[in-house]
Every structure is written in C-alpha cells, then in structure tokens.
Amino acid sequence: MKKIALYLFAALFILAGIGHFLLDSFFIAAMPEWVPFRTAIVYVSGVVEILLAITLLNTSTRKPAGVFIAIFLVLVFPVNIYMAFTPEKFSVSEYALWLRLPLQFVLIWWVLKVRDVG
C-alpha cells in the first residue's frame, strides 16, 4: 500500500510540475505582482517539482528527496495563502482556495511517510 502511495504522490507531483508549463498564466497570477521574475519562477519551480518527483522514485535518493519536497511545499505555502486572501483573482471557488491550506500539510505528511518505502 505504501508503494502505491509513493507512486501516486510522485505522479501528482510530476503532473503539478507539468501544469506549470501548461497553465503558466494561472501560476504566474498566483504570485503577488511585486514578486520579480514570476514567469521564470513558475517554470523553474515546475522543473524542480518534476525532478524531485523523479528522485523520489529512485530508492537511493528517496529519503533526501522526501525532505526536499517537504521543504519545497513549505516554501510555496505563502503562494497558497496569497491565493486564499485574493480569491477574486482566480476562477476557483474561495472555499477550494482555503481548503488548499491544510491540504499542504497533508502533502508534507504524505511525502515524509512515503520516503521510507524500501
């Protein structure tokens, strides 16, 4: 069951990374206007998500990858807060934007659990 959870998490993270390229305007708008290099940040973070997911799948890099993914999720958390406080900028329900906040902690817990899969 843990192996399935590992592959599911990695797949979701890869899809999220790909989303940074397919839905780049959404991700760019998710950051405050005062943030410099928003477009570059979106593309780089998409690549980072894909690479971290791949390293999570490799047994020899899984443990550090899990930690780095958890750190990454903490670092992007302010974007989720910004989105929750500016729901009028997005075509997503305000409820969904607020629901993402605790979901981030679930993702952190999830990746820290699956990084121990042998």
XYZ file of C-alpha atoms in Angstrom:
118
model
C 0.000 0.000 0.000
C 2.878 2.376 0.807
C 4.381 1.685 -2.623
C 1.109 2.747 -4.268
C 1.065 5.893 -2.128
C 4.643 6.607 -3.235
C 3.851 6.252 -6.938
C 0.655 8.253 -6.576
C 2.460 11.105 -4.832
C 5.222 11.130 -7.450
C 2.662 11.120 -10.267
C 0.755 14.013 -8.691
C 3.966 15.980 -8.248
C 5.019 15.327 -11.858
C 1.584 16.421 -13.076
C 1.805 19.554 -10.934
C 5.202 20.299 -12.464
C 3.853 19.839 -15.988
C 0.952 22.099 -15.014
C 3.432 24.937 -14.505
C 4.061 24.836 -18.263
C 0.531 24.124 -19.484
C -1.206 26.558 -17.103
C 1.627 29.033 -16.680
C -0.653 32.091 -16.666
C -2.562 30.666 -13.688
C 0.629 30.019 -11.730
C 2.044 33.434 -12.605
C -1.157 35.093 -11.370
C -0.902 33.061 -8.150
C 2.002 35.250 -7.054
C 1.724 38.870 -5.970
C 2.597 41.396 -8.681
C 5.539 42.704 -6.667
C 7.379 39.365 -6.927
C 10.111 39.743 -9.564
C 10.726 37.158 -12.301
C 7.355 35.490 -11.759
C 7.417 33.715 -15.117
C 10.909 32.328 -14.515
C 9.919 31.245 -11.003
C 6.920 29.347 -12.386
C 8.987 27.479 -14.965
C 11.883 26.745 -12.612
C 9.524 25.513 -9.892
C 7.808 23.274 -12.446
C 11.147 21.717 -13.377
C 12.022 21.367 -9.685
C 8.740 19.548 -8.984
C 9.331 17.112 -11.839
C 12.946 16.443 -10.836
C 12.067 15.999 -7.174
C 9.306 13.536 -8.074
C 11.735 11.521 -10.201
C 14.334 11.465 -7.400
C 11.590 10.346 -5.008
C 11.090 7.280 -7.198
C 14.764 6.314 -7.028
C 15.486 4.183 -3.962
C 18.933 5.686 -3.396
C 17.656 9.304 -3.435
C 14.201 8.775 -1.941
C 14.916 9.878 1.649
C 16.580 13.206 0.814
C 14.065 13.814 -1.994
C 11.225 13.468 0.504
C 12.827 16.049 2.767
C 13.458 18.429 -0.129
C 9.860 18.060 -1.318
C 8.613 18.839 2.196
C 10.828 21.949 2.267
C 9.596 22.927 -1.199
C 5.980 22.617 -0.040
C 6.720 24.885 2.926
C 8.394 27.428 0.639
C 5.419 27.635 -1.737
C 2.886 27.814 1.100
C 2.835 31.651 1.057
C 1.512 31.495 -2.513
C -1.427 29.417 -1.278
C -2.060 31.967 1.469
C -1.952 34.807 -1.069
C -4.459 32.985 -3.272
C -6.814 32.360 -0.347
C -6.811 36.068 0.514
C -7.309 37.191 -3.108
C -9.940 34.750 -4.426
C -11.370 37.321 -6.838
C -8.257 36.878 -8.997
C -8.950 33.211 -9.681
C -11.643 31.154 -11.323
C -11.535 28.742 -8.395
C -14.000 28.772 -5.541
C -12.925 30.636 -2.435
C -13.699 27.501 -0.431
C -11.249 25.465 -2.544
C -8.528 28.073 -2.072
C -8.909 27.914 1.712
C -9.075 24.109 1.619
C -5.648 24.062 -0.058
C -4.026 25.464 3.074
C -4.478 22.415 5.324
C -4.035 20.157 2.286
C -0.443 21.395 2.052
C 0.252 19.868 5.478
C -1.302 16.586 4.328
C 1.058 16.579 1.336
C 4.040 17.199 3.613
C 2.984 14.350 5.912
C 2.372 12.106 2.877
C 5.792 12.658 1.313
C 7.574 12.171 4.617
C 5.768 8.834 5.027
C 6.468 7.513 1.522
C 10.145 8.456 1.574
C 10.674 5.476 3.894
C 9.359 2.947 1.368
C 12.104 0.418 0.635
